[in-house]
Amino acid sequence: MSVTAPLEPPSKRDSAEEIAQDVAAVSRLQAVPTLLEVLCDITGMRFAAVARVTENTWTACAVKDDIHFGLEPGGHLDLESTLCIESKRSNAPIVIEQASTDPRYSNHHTPKIYKIESYISVPIVLSNGRYFGNLCAIDPAPASVRDPKILSMFTRFAALIAMQLDSEMSRQEDQSQLRNAHAVSELREQFIAILGHDLRNPLQAVYSAGALLEKKLADPALKGVAARIKVSVKRMSSLINDLLDFARARLGEGMGLRIAEVDNIDAGLNAVVKEFQDGQPEREILANISVTCKVRCDLGRVQQVASNLIGNALKHGTPQGPVKVTAQAEDTELVLNVWNAGDPISPENIGKICEPFWRESASGNREGLGLGLYICSQIVRAHGGTLSVTSTKESGTSFTARLPLDANHLDHDAGNARPH
């Protein structure tokens, strides 16, 4: 037997790639050839197939062909020439024992086109409700297929194929996610390498050149230019450091910590205050730092928190008002607080200020990337602590970081804390 209707390519409205993936998924189901063999043996029909059926295409996914129908897996039929599209639209089986005498199908175009007498087709519906296609069988001779047991067998086989397809597609999705995870990991490594090396090295060279020029030049104006070069490089280096921390926190590595016992954390925090005071002598920074015990923490990271909070207070606080920095030990916690006067943070934005790249739109100061408070929150969280903020017109704005005095309870990889 040969097909008299023309084979057709997939409709342009369907994704050829998606259909090819579905055909491949069925080809990986080892039970399908056996199921088609069993259907043909029990019914006496000599052609059986699993077809992918959409509103636009009919595609063979698996075929048992003992009548030389001329269709291979991946082959396509004119959708409207088939009965599968009617089964899809009604979501019901179609069973024909002898088309030439059947009251409904004796004049139907499908049996005439393909010169068939017997036909049976049942829907294959996946667990998510997606109509995949049909399990069907045909023969040019009549066949006794109206027996409810035959239809039940087809229905159960179709359900079995659907279950196996669900499992196969889930497995493929898992593999795809794994490949994507590997790709993200590689991208992360490249991104961090660029930030940590390829950008930092040229900046260091520019900074060194600026420092050399500032030292060698006699002209005050030119020395000022050299000094501004150094300041700009420091600012760019700070931005790169923020991006590097953000990349580590968001792309998988987490906020790395090096926990050690710090005998005198006061000196480390006072050094941060002095750096700001030296850089902005016109501003008043009142420090009351008195931690009278040892602290197990990452000192550099705690200094980074203090630096970001103080810098944020100087930037957004009242220029004529002071910035207050306090630190002390309370029970089992190191409590670091930074306060400033000025316009309060609006209540609707309190919960957003630690989000990455967020800055209050009303603020006139748009310097930086909006990562400082996010990085602070991640460092504090990695230590097992909390960062809170209160802000009102009457009492000013106050950021409070609470960190455990003893970070021994943290796992070795505790620094890999990630945002929730």
Short mmCIF file of C-alpha atoms in Angstrom, two decimals:
data_model
loop_
_atom_site.label_atom_id
_atom_site.label_comp_id
_atom_site.label_asym_id
_atom_site.label_seq_id
_atom_site.Cartn_x
_atom_site.Cartn_y
_atom_site.Cartn_z
CA MET A 1 0.00 0.00 0.00
CA SER A 2 1.24 3.52 -0.74
CA VAL A 3 0.06 6.89 0.45
CA THR A 4 -1.91 8.82 -2.13
CA ALA A 5 -2.11 12.05 -0.12
CA PRO A 6 0.98 14.26 -0.32
CA LEU A 7 3.35 14.30 2.62
CA GLU A 8 3.65 17.83 3.97
CA PRO A 9 6.33 19.72 5.91
CA PRO A 10 5.53 21.15 9.36
CA SER A 11 3.43 24.29 9.35
CA LYS A 12 5.43 27.47 9.75
CA ARG A 13 3.15 28.31 12.66
CA ASP A 14 4.58 25.36 14.62
CA SER A 15 8.11 25.19 15.91
CA ALA A 16 9.98 22.60 13.88
CA GLU A 17 12.52 22.41 16.70
CA GLU A 18 9.84 21.64 19.29
CA ILE A 19 8.29 18.95 17.11
CA ALA A 20 11.71 17.42 16.48
CA GLN A 21 12.29 17.36 20.26
CA ASP A 22 8.97 15.55 20.75
CA VAL A 23 9.84 12.99 18.09
CA ALA A 24 13.20 12.45 19.75
CA ALA A 25 11.54 12.07 23.16
CA VAL A 26 9.30 9.27 21.86
CA SER A 27 12.26 7.59 20.16
CA ARG A 28 13.97 7.33 23.56
CA LEU A 29 11.03 5.42 25.07
CA GLN A 30 12.19 1.82 24.83
CA ALA A 31 8.70 0.42 25.49
CA VAL A 32 7.02 2.08 22.50
CA PRO A 33 8.14 -0.37 19.76
CA THR A 34 6.94 -3.27 21.94
CA LEU A 35 3.59 -1.58 22.56
CA LEU A 36 3.06 -1.09 18.83
CA GLU A 37 3.95 -4.75 18.22
CA VAL A 38 1.42 -5.89 20.84
CA LEU A 39 -1.33 -3.68 19.37
CA CYS A 40 -0.80 -5.09 15.90
CA ASP A 41 -0.58 -8.70 17.13
CA ILE A 42 -3.83 -8.49 19.13
CA THR A 43 -5.90 -6.50 16.60
CA GLY A 44 -4.47 -8.02 13.43
CA MET A 45 -3.87 -4.52 12.08
CA ARG A 46 -0.60 -4.03 10.25
CA PHE A 47 0.21 -0.38 10.82
CA ALA A 48 0.47 1.37 14.19
CA ALA A 49 2.00 4.70 15.14
CA VAL A 50 2.47 7.30 17.81
CA ALA A 51 1.70 10.68 16.24
CA ARG A 52 2.42 14.20 17.49
CA VAL A 53 -0.72 16.18 16.67
CA THR A 54 -1.09 19.94 16.92
CA GLU A 55 -3.65 22.30 15.46
CA ASN A 56 -1.37 22.63 12.43
CA THR A 57 0.66 19.44 12.05
CA TRP A 58 0.59 15.65 12.10
CA THR A 59 4.02 14.13 12.69
CA ALA A 60 4.94 10.46 13.08
CA CYS A 61 7.04 9.81 16.19
CA ALA A 62 7.18 6.00 16.14
CA VAL A 63 5.94 3.62 13.46
CA LYS A 64 5.32 -0.11 12.92
CA ASP A 65 4.60 -0.53 9.23
CA ASP A 66 3.88 -3.91 7.68
CA ILE A 67 1.77 -2.54 4.82
CA HIS A 68 4.44 -0.29 3.28
CA PHE A 69 2.47 2.82 4.10
CA GLY A 70 5.56 4.85 3.37
CA LEU A 71 5.80 6.84 6.60
CA GLU A 72 8.89 7.05 8.78
CA PRO A 73 9.44 8.69 12.20
CA GLY A 74 9.63 12.42 11.63
CA GLY A 75 7.41 12.24 8.55
CA HIS A 76 4.38 14.50 8.18
CA LEU A 77 0.87 14.10 6.81
CA ASP A 78 -1.60 16.73 5.72
CA LEU A 79 -3.34 17.29 9.05
CA GLU A 80 -6.83 17.72 7.59
CA SER A 81 -6.48 14.45 5.70
CA THR A 82 -6.28 12.53 8.99
CA LEU A 83 -8.82 11.49 11.59
CA CYS A 84 -6.43 12.26 14.43
CA ILE A 85 -7.28 15.95 14.24
CA GLU A 86 -10.94 15.05 14.84
CA SER A 87 -9.91 12.94 17.82
CA LYS A 88 -7.86 15.89 19.13
CA ARG A 89 -10.68 18.37 18.73
CA SER A 90 -13.19 16.09 20.46
CA ASN A 91 -10.59 14.67 22.87
CA ALA A 92 -12.15 11.26 22.31
CA PRO A 93 -11.20 7.96 20.64
CA ILE A 94 -12.30 7.12 17.11
CA VAL A 95 -12.93 3.46 16.24
CA ILE A 96 -13.84 2.13 12.75
CA GLU A 97 -14.12 -1.61 11.99
CA GLN A 98 -15.05 -1.33 8.29
CA ALA A 99 -15.13 2.16 6.82
CA SER A 100 -16.90 1.21 3.57
CA THR A 101 -20.03 0.11 5.47
CA ASP A 102 -19.79 2.46 8.44
CA PRO A 103 -22.76 4.88 8.53
CA ARG A 104 -20.58 7.77 9.61
CA TYR A 105 -17.32 7.16 7.77
CA SER A 106 -18.35 5.46 4.50
CA ASN A 107 -18.13 8.79 2.70
CA HIS A 108 -15.40 10.31 4.84
CA HIS A 109 -12.36 11.56 2.95
CA THR A 110 -9.73 9.95 5.20
CA PRO A 111 -10.54 6.26 4.49
CA LYS A 112 -10.80 7.10 0.79
CA ILE A 113 -7.51 8.99 0.65
CA TYR A 114 -5.54 6.28 2.43
CA LYS A 115 -7.61 3.29 1.22
CA ILE A 116 -8.19 1.93 4.71
CA GLU A 117 -11.06 -0.04 6.20
CA SER A 118 -10.18 -0.35 9.88
CA TYR A 119 -8.98 2.47 12.09
CA ILE A 120 -8.56 3.18 15.78
CA SER A 121 -7.06 6.25 17.45
CA VAL A 122 -6.94 7.38 21.10
CA PRO A 123 -5.59 10.65 22.53
CA ILE A 124 -2.25 10.87 24.37
CA VAL A 125 -2.60 13.55 27.03
CA LEU A 126 0.26 14.50 29.34
CA SER A 127 -0.14 15.06 33.09
CA ASN A 128 -0.15 18.85 32.67
CA GLY A 129 -3.14 18.61 30.34
CA ARG A 130 -1.12 19.13 27.17
CA TYR A 131 -2.52 17.20 24.20
CA PHE A 132 0.52 15.43 22.83
CA GLY A 133 -1.03 13.43 20.01
CA ASN A 134 -2.54 10.04 19.25
CA LEU A 135 -1.84 6.34 19.45
CA CYS A 136 -3.38 4.99 16.27
CA ALA A 137 -3.58 1.92 14.03
CA ILE A 138 -4.89 1.36 10.49
CA ASP A 139 -5.31 -1.46 7.99
CA PRO A 140 -6.67 -1.74 4.44
CA ALA A 141 -8.73 -4.73 5.64
CA PRO A 142 -11.55 -4.75 8.20
CA ALA A 143 -10.65 -5.58 11.81
CA SER A 144 -12.67 -6.38 14.91
CA VAL A 145 -11.72 -3.41 17.06
CA ARG A 146 -15.04 -2.40 18.64
CA ASP A 147 -14.51 -4.84 21.49
CA PRO A 148 -14.32 -2.67 24.65
CA LYS A 149 -11.23 -4.62 25.70
CA ILE A 150 -9.42 -3.45 22.54
CA LEU A 151 -10.31 0.18 23.16
CA SER A 152 -9.32 -0.21 26.83
CA MET A 153 -5.94 -1.63 25.79
CA PHE A 154 -5.30 1.31 23.43
CA THR A 155 -6.37 3.77 26.15
CA ARG A 156 -4.09 2.21 28.74
CA PHE A 157 -1.17 2.06 26.33
CA ALA A 158 -1.72 5.74 25.48
CA ALA A 159 -1.73 6.57 29.21
CA LEU A 160 1.47 4.56 29.65
CA ILE A 161 3.14 6.45 26.79
CA ALA A 162 2.01 9.74 28.35
CA MET A 163 3.52 8.73 31.71
CA GLN A 164 6.81 7.79 30.08
CA LEU A 165 6.85 11.04 28.10
CA ASP A 166 6.27 13.00 31.31
CA SER A 167 9.22 11.21 32.89
CA GLU A 168 11.44 11.67 29.83
CA MET A 169 10.59 15.35 29.46
CA SER A 170 11.23 15.90 33.17
CA ARG A 171 14.60 14.20 32.81
CA GLN A 172 15.46 16.34 29.80
CA GLU A 173 14.41 19.45 31.70
CA ASP A 174 16.66 18.46 34.59
CA GLN A 175 19.55 17.97 32.19
CA SER A 176 18.82 21.31 30.54
CA GLN A 177 18.81 23.04 33.93
CA LEU A 178 22.08 21.31 34.79
CA ARG A 179 23.61 22.54 31.53
CA ASN A 180 22.29 26.02 32.27
CA ALA A 181 23.75 25.83 35.76
CA HIS A 182 27.12 24.90 34.30
CA ALA A 183 26.85 27.77 31.84
CA VAL A 184 25.96 30.19 34.64
CA SER A 185 28.87 28.89 36.70
CA GLU A 186 31.25 29.46 33.80
CA LEU A 187 29.81 32.94 33.20
CA ARG A 188 30.18 33.71 36.91
CA GLU A 189 33.81 32.66 36.88
CA GLN A 190 34.52 34.76 33.79
CA PHE A 191 32.67 37.75 35.24
CA ILE A 192 34.45 37.55 38.57
CA ALA A 193 37.79 37.10 36.80
CA ILE A 194 37.18 40.25 34.76
CA LEU A 195 36.22 42.24 37.85
CA GLY A 196 38.94 40.84 40.04
CA HIS A 197 41.85 40.93 37.62
CA ASP A 198 41.29 42.40 34.18
CA LEU A 199 39.83 45.66 35.51
CA ARG A 200 41.76 46.00 38.74
CA ASN A 201 45.22 45.71 37.19
CA PRO A 202 44.81 48.63 34.75
CA LEU A 203 43.32 50.73 37.55
CA GLN A 204 46.30 50.02 39.75
CA ALA A 205 48.57 51.18 36.95
CA VAL A 206 46.57 54.40 36.56
CA TYR A 207 46.65 55.01 40.32
CA SER A 208 50.41 54.47 40.46
CA ALA A 209 50.88 56.89 37.58
CA GLY A 210 48.72 59.48 39.35
CA ALA A 211 50.70 59.06 42.57
CA LEU A 212 53.98 59.44 40.70
CA LEU A 213 52.79 62.56 38.90
CA GLU A 214 51.53 64.09 42.14
CA LYS A 215 54.95 63.51 43.68
CA LYS A 216 57.05 64.74 40.74
CA LEU A 217 55.05 67.70 39.45
CA ALA A 218 55.76 71.17 40.83
CA ASP A 219 52.82 73.02 39.29
CA PRO A 220 50.01 73.09 41.92
CA ALA A 221 47.32 72.90 39.23
CA LEU A 222 48.88 69.79 37.70
CA LYS A 223 49.38 68.26 41.14
CA GLY A 224 45.66 68.82 41.68
CA VAL A 225 44.88 66.95 38.46
CA ALA A 226 47.05 64.05 39.60
CA ALA A 227 45.29 64.00 42.96
CA ARG A 228 41.89 63.91 41.24
CA ILE A 229 43.10 60.97 39.12
CA LYS A 230 43.90 59.07 42.34
CA VAL A 231 40.50 59.92 43.82
CA SER A 232 38.69 58.79 40.66
CA VAL A 233 40.65 55.53 40.58
CA LYS A 234 39.76 54.88 44.22
CA ARG A 235 36.11 55.49 43.44
CA MET A 236 36.23 53.13 40.44
CA SER A 237 38.02 50.53 42.53
CA SER A 238 35.30 50.81 45.15
CA LEU A 239 32.62 50.31 42.48
CA ILE A 240 34.45 47.23 41.19
CA ASN A 241 34.68 45.84 44.72
CA ASP A 242 30.94 46.35 45.16
CA LEU A 243 30.20 44.61 41.86
CA LEU A 244 32.55 41.78 42.78
CA ASP A 245 30.77 41.26 46.11
CA PHE A 246 27.40 41.45 44.38
CA ALA A 247 28.47 38.88 41.77
CA ARG A 248 29.72 36.49 44.44
CA ALA A 249 26.55 36.87 46.50
CA ARG A 250 24.13 36.54 43.61
CA LEU A 251 25.92 34.17 41.24
CA GLY A 252 26.65 31.42 43.67
CA GLU A 253 29.82 31.91 45.71
CA GLY A 254 28.19 33.83 48.52
CA MET A 255 29.72 36.53 50.67
CA GLY A 256 33.05 34.96 51.61
CA LEU A 257 34.22 35.34 55.23
CA ARG A 258 37.54 34.73 56.95
CA ILE A 259 36.57 34.25 60.56
CA ALA A 260 39.30 34.92 63.14
CA GLU A 261 39.54 36.09 66.73
CA VAL A 262 39.95 39.89 66.86
CA ASP A 263 41.50 41.11 70.10
CA ASN A 264 40.88 44.81 69.53
CA ILE A 265 38.04 45.47 67.10
CA ASP A 266 37.90 49.06 68.39
CA ALA A 267 41.12 49.87 66.53
CA GLY A 268 39.72 48.49 63.27
CA LEU A 269 36.49 50.48 63.54
CA ASN A 270 38.24 53.67 64.64
CA ALA A 271 40.53 53.37 61.62
CA VAL A 272 37.45 53.47 59.37
CA VAL A 273 36.15 56.57 61.15
CA LYS A 274 39.54 58.29 60.87
CA GLU A 275 39.72 57.58 57.14
CA PHE A 276 36.40 59.37 56.60
CA GLN A 277 37.33 62.21 58.95
CA ASP A 278 40.63 62.77 57.14
CA GLY A 279 38.86 62.71 53.78
CA GLN A 280 36.06 65.06 54.85
CA PRO A 281 37.49 67.27 57.62
CA GLU A 282 34.62 69.71 57.28
CA ARG A 283 32.14 67.07 58.46
CA GLU A 284 31.59 66.17 62.10
CA ILE A 285 31.82 62.46 62.91
CA LEU A 286 31.22 61.59 66.55
CA ALA A 287 32.52 58.15 67.44
CA ASN A 288 31.86 56.23 70.64
CA ILE A 289 33.45 52.83 70.05
CA SER A 290 34.01 50.71 73.11
CA VAL A 291 33.96 46.96 72.62
CA THR A 292 35.63 45.53 75.72
CA CYS A 293 35.91 41.92 74.63
CA LYS A 294 37.31 39.76 71.87
CA VAL A 295 35.17 39.22 68.78
CA ARG A 296 35.31 36.29 66.37
CA CYS A 297 34.48 37.76 62.97
CA ASP A 298 35.90 38.78 59.62
CA LEU A 299 37.42 42.12 60.62
CA GLY A 300 37.79 43.35 57.05
CA ARG A 301 34.14 42.64 56.33
CA VAL A 302 32.98 44.30 59.54
CA GLN A 303 35.06 47.34 58.59
CA GLN A 304 33.36 47.24 55.18
CA VAL A 305 29.95 47.36 56.87
CA ALA A 306 31.05 50.32 58.99
CA SER A 307 32.52 52.08 55.97
CA ASN A 308 29.38 51.64 53.86
CA LEU A 309 27.08 52.79 56.66
CA ILE A 310 29.21 55.84 57.52
CA GLY A 311 29.61 56.75 53.85
CA ASN A 312 25.85 56.41 53.37
CA ALA A 313 25.19 58.64 56.41
CA LEU A 314 27.60 61.34 55.20
CA LYS A 315 26.09 61.25 51.73
CA HIS A 316 22.43 61.42 52.69
CA GLY A 317 22.52 63.14 56.09
CA THR A 318 22.26 66.85 56.74
CA PRO A 319 25.58 68.40 55.66
CA GLN A 320 25.68 70.65 58.73
CA GLY A 321 24.73 67.87 61.10
CA PRO A 322 26.96 65.25 62.71
CA VAL A 323 27.19 61.56 61.96
CA LYS A 324 27.28 59.42 65.09
CA VAL A 325 29.01 56.04 65.18
CA THR A 326 28.70 53.77 68.20
CA ALA A 327 29.86 50.22 68.83
CA GLN A 328 29.67 48.11 71.95
CA ALA A 329 29.17 44.58 73.16
CA GLU A 330 25.69 43.73 74.42
CA ASP A 331 25.32 40.27 75.93
CA THR A 332 26.35 37.96 73.07
CA GLU A 333 26.27 40.54 70.28
CA LEU A 334 28.45 43.22 68.75
CA VAL A 335 26.15 46.18 68.12
CA LEU A 336 27.28 48.72 65.53
CA ASN A 337 25.07 51.78 65.02
CA VAL A 338 25.40 54.68 62.58
CA TRP A 339 23.06 57.67 62.89
CA ASN A 340 22.48 60.83 60.87
CA ALA A 341 19.98 63.66 60.81
CA GLY A 342 18.21 64.71 57.66
CA ASP A 343 15.24 63.82 55.51
CA PRO A 344 13.81 60.48 56.64
CA ILE A 345 13.49 57.41 54.44
CA SER A 346 9.85 57.11 53.45
CA PRO A 347 8.00 54.23 55.18
CA GLU A 348 7.19 52.54 51.85
CA ASN A 349 10.90 52.45 50.99
CA ILE A 350 12.28 51.14 54.30
CA GLY A 351 11.88 47.57 53.10
CA LYS A 352 13.59 48.29 49.76
CA ILE A 353 16.77 50.06 50.78
CA CYS A 354 18.83 46.87 51.04
CA GLU A 355 17.78 45.64 47.61
CA PRO A 356 20.58 45.66 45.02
CA PHE A 357 20.78 48.68 42.70
CA TRP A 358 17.92 50.41 44.56
CA ARG A 359 18.15 54.09 45.34
CA GLU A 360 15.41 56.38 46.56
CA SER A 361 14.24 58.27 43.49
CA ALA A 362 13.78 61.46 45.46
CA SER A 363 17.45 61.55 46.37
CA GLY A 364 19.45 64.11 44.49
CA ASN A 365 22.68 62.19 45.02
CA ARG A 366 22.95 59.45 42.41
CA GLU A 367 26.57 58.45 42.94
CA GLY A 368 27.46 54.77 43.17
CA LEU A 369 25.58 51.70 42.05
CA GLY A 370 23.14 51.34 44.90
CA LEU A 371 24.90 48.21 46.20
CA GLY A 372 26.40 49.44 49.48
CA LEU A 373 23.47 48.63 51.78
CA TYR A 374 22.80 45.36 49.97
CA ILE A 375 26.40 44.29 50.56
CA CYS A 376 26.15 45.37 54.21
CA SER A 377 23.05 43.21 54.68
CA GLN A 378 24.78 40.21 53.09
CA ILE A 379 27.92 40.56 55.22
CA VAL A 380 25.84 40.84 58.39
CA ARG A 381 23.71 37.87 57.35
CA ALA A 382 26.81 35.80 56.54
CA HIS A 383 27.96 36.43 60.13
CA GLY A 384 24.60 35.19 61.39
CA GLY A 385 23.47 38.68 62.37
CA THR A 386 20.80 41.22 61.46
CA LEU A 387 20.73 44.70 59.96
CA SER A 388 17.84 47.02 60.83
CA VAL A 389 16.94 50.64 60.13
CA THR A 390 14.65 53.24 61.68
CA SER A 391 14.04 56.63 60.09
CA THR A 392 11.80 59.48 61.15
CA LYS A 393 11.94 63.25 60.83
CA GLU A 394 12.13 63.69 64.59
CA SER A 395 14.70 61.03 65.49
CA GLY A 396 16.78 60.86 62.30
CA THR A 397 17.99 57.78 60.45
CA SER A 398 19.69 54.97 62.33
CA PHE A 399 21.22 51.76 60.95
CA THR A 400 21.98 49.02 63.47
CA ALA A 401 24.04 45.92 62.71
CA ARG A 402 23.96 43.12 65.28
CA LEU A 403 26.56 40.39 64.91
CA PRO A 404 27.31 37.48 67.25
CA LEU A 405 30.46 38.03 69.31
CA ASP A 406 31.50 34.45 68.65
CA ALA A 407 31.10 33.25 65.06
CA ASN A 408 32.27 29.73 66.00
CA HIS A 409 28.72 28.46 65.51
CA LEU A 410 28.97 29.27 61.81
CA ASP A 411 29.89 26.42 59.47
CA HIS A 412 33.13 26.61 57.53
CA ASP A 413 31.13 27.74 54.49
CA ALA A 414 28.95 30.15 56.45
CA GLY A 415 30.38 32.98 54.41
CA ASN A 416 28.57 31.57 51.42
CA ALA A 417 25.31 32.98 52.66
CA ARG A 418 22.98 33.87 49.81
CA PRO A 419 20.06 36.29 49.63
CA HIS A 420 16.64 34.81 50.33
#
